Short mmCIF file of C-alpha atoms in Angstrom, two decimals:
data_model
loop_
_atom_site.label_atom_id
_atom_site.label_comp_id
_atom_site.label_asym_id
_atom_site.label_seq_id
_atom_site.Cartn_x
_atom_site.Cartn_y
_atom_site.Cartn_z
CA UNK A 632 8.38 19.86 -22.09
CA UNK A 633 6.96 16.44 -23.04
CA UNK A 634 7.59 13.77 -20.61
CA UNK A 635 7.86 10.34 -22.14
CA UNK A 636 5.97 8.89 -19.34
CA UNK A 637 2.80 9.17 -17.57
CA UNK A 638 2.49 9.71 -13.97
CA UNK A 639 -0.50 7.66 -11.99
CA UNK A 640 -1.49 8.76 -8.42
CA UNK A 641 -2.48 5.57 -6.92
CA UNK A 642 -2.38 6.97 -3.34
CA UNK A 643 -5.67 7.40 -1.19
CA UNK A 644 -5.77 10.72 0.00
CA UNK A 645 -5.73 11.85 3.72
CA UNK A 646 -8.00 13.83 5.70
CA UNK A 647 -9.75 14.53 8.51
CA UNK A 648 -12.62 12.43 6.46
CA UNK A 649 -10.18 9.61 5.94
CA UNK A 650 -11.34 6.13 7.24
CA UNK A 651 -8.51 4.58 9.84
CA UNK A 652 -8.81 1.04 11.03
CA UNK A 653 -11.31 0.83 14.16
CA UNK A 654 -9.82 1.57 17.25
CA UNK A 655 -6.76 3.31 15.24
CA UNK A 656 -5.87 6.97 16.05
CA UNK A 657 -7.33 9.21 12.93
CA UNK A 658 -5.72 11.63 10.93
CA UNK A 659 -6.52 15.45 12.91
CA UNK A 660 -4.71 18.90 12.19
CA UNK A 661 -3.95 21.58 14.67
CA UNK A 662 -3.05 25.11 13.27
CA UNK A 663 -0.01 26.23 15.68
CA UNK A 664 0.42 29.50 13.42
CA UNK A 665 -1.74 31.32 11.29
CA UNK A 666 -0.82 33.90 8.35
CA UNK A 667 -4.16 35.87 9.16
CA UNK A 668 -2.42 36.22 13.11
CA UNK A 669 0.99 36.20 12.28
CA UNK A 670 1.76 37.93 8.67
CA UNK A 671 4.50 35.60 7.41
CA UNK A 672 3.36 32.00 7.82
CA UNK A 673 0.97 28.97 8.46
CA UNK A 674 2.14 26.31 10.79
CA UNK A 675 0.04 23.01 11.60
CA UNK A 676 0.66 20.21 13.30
CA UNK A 677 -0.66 16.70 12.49
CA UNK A 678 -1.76 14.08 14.92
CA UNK A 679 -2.49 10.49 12.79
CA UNK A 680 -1.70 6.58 12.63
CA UNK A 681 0.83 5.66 9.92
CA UNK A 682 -1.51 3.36 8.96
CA UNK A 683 -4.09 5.73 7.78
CA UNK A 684 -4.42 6.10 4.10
CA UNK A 685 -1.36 4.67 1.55
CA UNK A 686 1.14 3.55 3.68
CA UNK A 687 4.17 0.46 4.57
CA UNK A 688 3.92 -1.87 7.16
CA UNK A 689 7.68 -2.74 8.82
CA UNK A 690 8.28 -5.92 10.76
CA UNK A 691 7.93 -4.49 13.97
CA UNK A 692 3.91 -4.17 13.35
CA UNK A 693 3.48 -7.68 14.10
CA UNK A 694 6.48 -8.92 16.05
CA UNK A 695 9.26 -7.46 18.25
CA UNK A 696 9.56 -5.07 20.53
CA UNK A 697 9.46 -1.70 19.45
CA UNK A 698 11.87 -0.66 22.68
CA UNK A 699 14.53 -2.03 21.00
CA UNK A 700 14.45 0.20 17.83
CA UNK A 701 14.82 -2.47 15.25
CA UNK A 702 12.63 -3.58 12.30
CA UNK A 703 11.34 0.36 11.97
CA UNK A 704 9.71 1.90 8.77
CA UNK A 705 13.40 3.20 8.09
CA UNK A 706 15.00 0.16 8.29
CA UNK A 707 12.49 -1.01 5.05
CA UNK A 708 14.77 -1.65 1.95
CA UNK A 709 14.10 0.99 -0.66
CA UNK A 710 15.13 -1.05 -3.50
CA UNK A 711 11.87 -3.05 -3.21
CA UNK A 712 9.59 0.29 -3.16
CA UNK A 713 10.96 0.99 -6.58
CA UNK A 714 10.99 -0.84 -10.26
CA UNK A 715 9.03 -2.53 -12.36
CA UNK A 716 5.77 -4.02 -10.95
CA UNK A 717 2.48 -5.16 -12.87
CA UNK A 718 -1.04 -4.96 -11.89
CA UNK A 719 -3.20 -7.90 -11.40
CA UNK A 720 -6.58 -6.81 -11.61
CA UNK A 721 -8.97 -9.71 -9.64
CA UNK A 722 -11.81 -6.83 -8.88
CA UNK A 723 -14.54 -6.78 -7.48
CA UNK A 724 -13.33 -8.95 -4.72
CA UNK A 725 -14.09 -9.19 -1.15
CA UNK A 726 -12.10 -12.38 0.54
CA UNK A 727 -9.14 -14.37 0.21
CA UNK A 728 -6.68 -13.61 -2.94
CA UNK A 729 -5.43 -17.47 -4.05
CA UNK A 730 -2.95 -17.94 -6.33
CA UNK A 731 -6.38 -19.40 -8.61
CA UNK A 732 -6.67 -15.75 -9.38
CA UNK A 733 -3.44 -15.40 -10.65
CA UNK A 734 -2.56 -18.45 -12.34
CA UNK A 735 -3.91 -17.66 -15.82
CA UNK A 736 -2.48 -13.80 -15.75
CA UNK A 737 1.12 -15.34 -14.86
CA UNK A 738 1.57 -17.53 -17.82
CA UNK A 739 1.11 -14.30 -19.92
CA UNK A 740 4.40 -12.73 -18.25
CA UNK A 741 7.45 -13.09 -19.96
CA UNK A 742 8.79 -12.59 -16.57
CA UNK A 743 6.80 -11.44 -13.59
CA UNK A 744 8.28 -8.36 -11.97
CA UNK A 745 9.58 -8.22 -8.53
CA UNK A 746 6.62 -6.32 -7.44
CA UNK A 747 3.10 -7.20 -8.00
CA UNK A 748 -0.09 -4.88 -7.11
CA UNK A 749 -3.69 -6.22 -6.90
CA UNK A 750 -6.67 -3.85 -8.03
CA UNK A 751 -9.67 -5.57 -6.15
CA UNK A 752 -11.96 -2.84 -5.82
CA UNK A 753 -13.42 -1.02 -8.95
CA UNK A 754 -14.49 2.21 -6.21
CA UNK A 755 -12.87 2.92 -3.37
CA UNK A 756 -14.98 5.43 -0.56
CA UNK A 757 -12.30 6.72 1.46
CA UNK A 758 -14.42 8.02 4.30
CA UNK A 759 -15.63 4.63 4.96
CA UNK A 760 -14.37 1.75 6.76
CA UNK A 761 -14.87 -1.03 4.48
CA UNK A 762 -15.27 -4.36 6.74
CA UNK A 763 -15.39 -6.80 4.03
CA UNK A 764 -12.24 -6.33 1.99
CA UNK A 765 -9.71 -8.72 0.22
CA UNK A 766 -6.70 -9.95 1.37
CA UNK A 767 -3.86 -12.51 0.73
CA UNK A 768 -3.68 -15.99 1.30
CA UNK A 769 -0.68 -17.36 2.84
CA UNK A 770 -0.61 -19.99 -0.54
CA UNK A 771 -0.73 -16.87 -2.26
CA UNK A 772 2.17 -15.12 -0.48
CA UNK A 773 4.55 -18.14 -0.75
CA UNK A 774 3.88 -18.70 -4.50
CA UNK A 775 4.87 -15.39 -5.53
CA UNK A 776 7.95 -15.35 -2.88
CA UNK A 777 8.83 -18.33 -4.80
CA UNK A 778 9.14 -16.84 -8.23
CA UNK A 779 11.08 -13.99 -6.71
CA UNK A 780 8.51 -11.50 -5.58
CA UNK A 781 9.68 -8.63 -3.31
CA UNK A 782 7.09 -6.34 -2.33
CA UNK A 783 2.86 -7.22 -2.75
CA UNK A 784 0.44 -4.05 -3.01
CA UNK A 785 -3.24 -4.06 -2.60
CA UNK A 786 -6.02 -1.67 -2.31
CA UNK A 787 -7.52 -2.33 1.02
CA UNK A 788 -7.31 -1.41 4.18
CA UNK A 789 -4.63 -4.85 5.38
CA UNK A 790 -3.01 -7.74 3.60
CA UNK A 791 -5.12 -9.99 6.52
CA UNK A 792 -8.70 -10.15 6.64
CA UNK A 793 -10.21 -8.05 9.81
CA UNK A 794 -11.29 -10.65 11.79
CA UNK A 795 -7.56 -12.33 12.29
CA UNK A 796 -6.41 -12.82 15.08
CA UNK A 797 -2.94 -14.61 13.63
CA UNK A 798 -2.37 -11.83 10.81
CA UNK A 799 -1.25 -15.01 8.87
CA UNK A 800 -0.43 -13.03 5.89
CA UNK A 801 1.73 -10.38 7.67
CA UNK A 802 3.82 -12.59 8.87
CA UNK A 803 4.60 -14.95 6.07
CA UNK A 804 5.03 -11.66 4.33
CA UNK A 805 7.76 -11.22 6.75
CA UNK A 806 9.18 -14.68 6.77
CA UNK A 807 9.76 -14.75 3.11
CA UNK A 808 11.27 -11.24 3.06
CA UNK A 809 8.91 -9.44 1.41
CA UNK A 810 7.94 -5.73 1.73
CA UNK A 811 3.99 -5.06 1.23
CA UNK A 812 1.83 -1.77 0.95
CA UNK A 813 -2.01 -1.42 1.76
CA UNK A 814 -4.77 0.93 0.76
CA UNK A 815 -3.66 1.61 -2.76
CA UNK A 816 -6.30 3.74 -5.14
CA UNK A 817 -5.99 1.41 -8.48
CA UNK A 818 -9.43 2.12 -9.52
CA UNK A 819 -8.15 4.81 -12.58
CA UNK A 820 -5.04 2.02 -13.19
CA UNK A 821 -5.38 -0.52 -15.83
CA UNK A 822 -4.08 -4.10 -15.44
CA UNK A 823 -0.25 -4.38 -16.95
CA UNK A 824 2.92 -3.54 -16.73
CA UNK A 825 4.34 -0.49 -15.03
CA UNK A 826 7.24 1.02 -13.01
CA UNK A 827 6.24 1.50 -9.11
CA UNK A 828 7.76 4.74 -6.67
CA UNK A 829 6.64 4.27 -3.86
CA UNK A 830 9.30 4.73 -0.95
CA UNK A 831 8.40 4.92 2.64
CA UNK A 832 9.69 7.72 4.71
CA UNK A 833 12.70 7.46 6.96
CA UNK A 834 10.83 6.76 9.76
CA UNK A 835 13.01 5.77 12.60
CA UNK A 836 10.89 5.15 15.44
CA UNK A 837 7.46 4.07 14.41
CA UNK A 838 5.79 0.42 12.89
CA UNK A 839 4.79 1.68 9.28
CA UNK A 840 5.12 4.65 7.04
CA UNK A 841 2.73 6.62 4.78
CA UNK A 842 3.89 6.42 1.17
CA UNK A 843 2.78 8.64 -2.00
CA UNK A 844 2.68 5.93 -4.37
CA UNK A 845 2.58 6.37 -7.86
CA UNK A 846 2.90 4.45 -10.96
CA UNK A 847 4.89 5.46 -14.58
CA UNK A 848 3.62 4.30 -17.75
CA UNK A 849 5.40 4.83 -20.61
CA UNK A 850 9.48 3.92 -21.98
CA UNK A 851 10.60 6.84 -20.91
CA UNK A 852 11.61 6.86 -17.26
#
């Protein structure tokens, strides 16, 4: 059947060889059952970080206190996961994402969508820690926020450079209500317009949630 859309996988996979964030607990696989032991099934279990590989940051990464069970991945509203969202493309780029990288694209929007992704790397080596990667700027954060922005994407590892203490961007994020997702693939993804699904699981008890993101192209969906 033809589908009137196309689907883009712009999540990074996960693997044993996926790079985490130093110091953060890796993505590992235990077989419980086997089919060659047992004759009906394979069981695993996974150890990992929810940050590892494309994934959500909630609230409670950066403020709270987790014991009291609020500001979870679940709690994340899925209506910002979801819609229409462009892609900025700013690559290659390896510091601070101003709204001087931006400016020019905007003014060719008819309207900007409520959720904007930024393609800053051209290759992306998942295996590899990258420790020079781009990030937002607070400026950049509040601009968008102003023209109605709900969720920011971007293809590297955190919306804050790795050396920040502050995590200035995660928490204006937060203060202006907006959802965000880090280490995106947009390397095969063309700058334009799109529709985003990207929802993060119903994670009750944990800071973030892995997403499979993807992006439709197409009028179809």
């Amino acid at each position: 059947m033809h589908r009137p859309y196309r689907i883009i996988d712009i999540s990074q996979p996960v693997s044993s060889r996926t790079a985490c964030f130093p110091g953060d607990t890796p993505f590992s696989r235990q077989v419980t059952v086997s089919f060659a032991e047992s004759k009906v099934i394979n069981l695993t279990a996974i150890t990992m970080s929810p940050h590892v590989g494309t994934h959500a940051d909630a609230p409670v990464h950066v403020q709270g206190d987790m014991a009291e069970g609020s500001g979870m991945a679940a709690s994340l509203p899925l209506e910002n996961f979801i819609g229409p969202a462009v892609v900025f493309d700013v690559s290659p780029l390896n510091d601070a994402i101003g709204i001087e990288h931006v400016a020019g694209k905007l003014k060719t929007l008819d309207r900007l969508p409520a959720r904007v992704l930024f393609k800053t790397c051209r290759e992306i080596r998942y295996e590899v820690f990258e420790d020079r990667y781009a990030y937002f700027s607070v400026e950049l954060v509040q601009a968008l926020a102003d023209r109605g922005v709900t969720l920011m994407g971007i293809d590297t590892p955190s919306v804050d450079d790795v050396n920040s203490k502050t995590l200035d961007a995660h928490h204006a994020l937060i203060a202006r209500g907006l959802c965000w997702l880090e280490n995106l693939d947009l390397t095969r993804v063309e700058e334009g317009e799109y529709v985003l699904v990207a929802p993060p699981l119903k994670l009750a008890e944990v800071e973030a949630s892995p997403v499979r993101a993807v992006l439709l192209e197409g009028d179809g969906w």
